[in-house]
């Protein structure tokens, strides 16, 4: 791969911790942004590989929801011009609809990514956090805000453990 010296590849390896095969433990709020405190837990699996010559990756997911399993894909790409990542989500239950990308990056081992979206007809902010990226079991969590980011409700947590 030829590198243009006007651009920085710092950060292009931020998601290298996720390359490989994983067992995934999910914990998800049943209802979002309504004050619900009822969580459901379920399993899953994922496999992540590099794409775009190392400037992106593709994560293939099997999510075993209590109401029925489905597949989904996380597509990530790194922009060397601004040092930021974009993450898109494609759910096989809606195969022609990519979610709004969350944009961000890593600082001190924590990845923070944000987007503006709509939930049930109202504007919300979305936040993805990647933590524990230096450990054998990294963690992802999703949170929504209906008050422009003044407060956040974490609604989904995924813990990754290497598959044998």
Short mmCIF file of N, CA and C in Angstrom, two decimals, residues 1-3 9 52-55:
data_model
loop_
_atom_site.label_atom_id
_atom_site.label_comp_id
_atom_site.label_asym_id
_atom_site.label_seq_id
_atom_site.Cartn_x
_atom_site.Cartn_y
_atom_site.Cartn_z
N UNK A 1 0.85 -1.17 0.00
CA UNK A 1 0.00 0.00 0.00
C UNK A 1 0.89 1.23 0.00
N UNK A 2 0.66 2.13 -0.90
CA UNK A 2 1.40 3.38 -0.94
C UNK A 2 0.79 4.34 0.08
N UNK A 3 1.65 5.07 0.75
CA UNK A 3 1.19 6.01 1.77
C UNK A 3 1.47 7.43 1.32
N UNK A 9 -1.60 7.80 9.27
CA UNK A 9 -2.19 6.48 9.52
C UNK A 9 -2.24 6.19 11.01
N UNK A 52 -9.99 -3.11 3.15
CA UNK A 52 -9.49 -1.81 2.66
C UNK A 52 -7.99 -1.65 2.91
N UNK A 53 -7.24 -2.73 2.73
CA UNK A 53 -5.80 -2.66 2.92
C UNK A 53 -5.39 -2.32 4.33
N UNK A 54 -6.22 -2.66 5.31
CA UNK A 54 -5.93 -2.38 6.71
C UNK A 54 -6.56 -1.10 7.23
N UNK A 55 -7.24 -0.34 6.37
CA UNK A 55 -7.88 0.90 6.79
C UNK A 55 -9.35 0.71 7.14
#
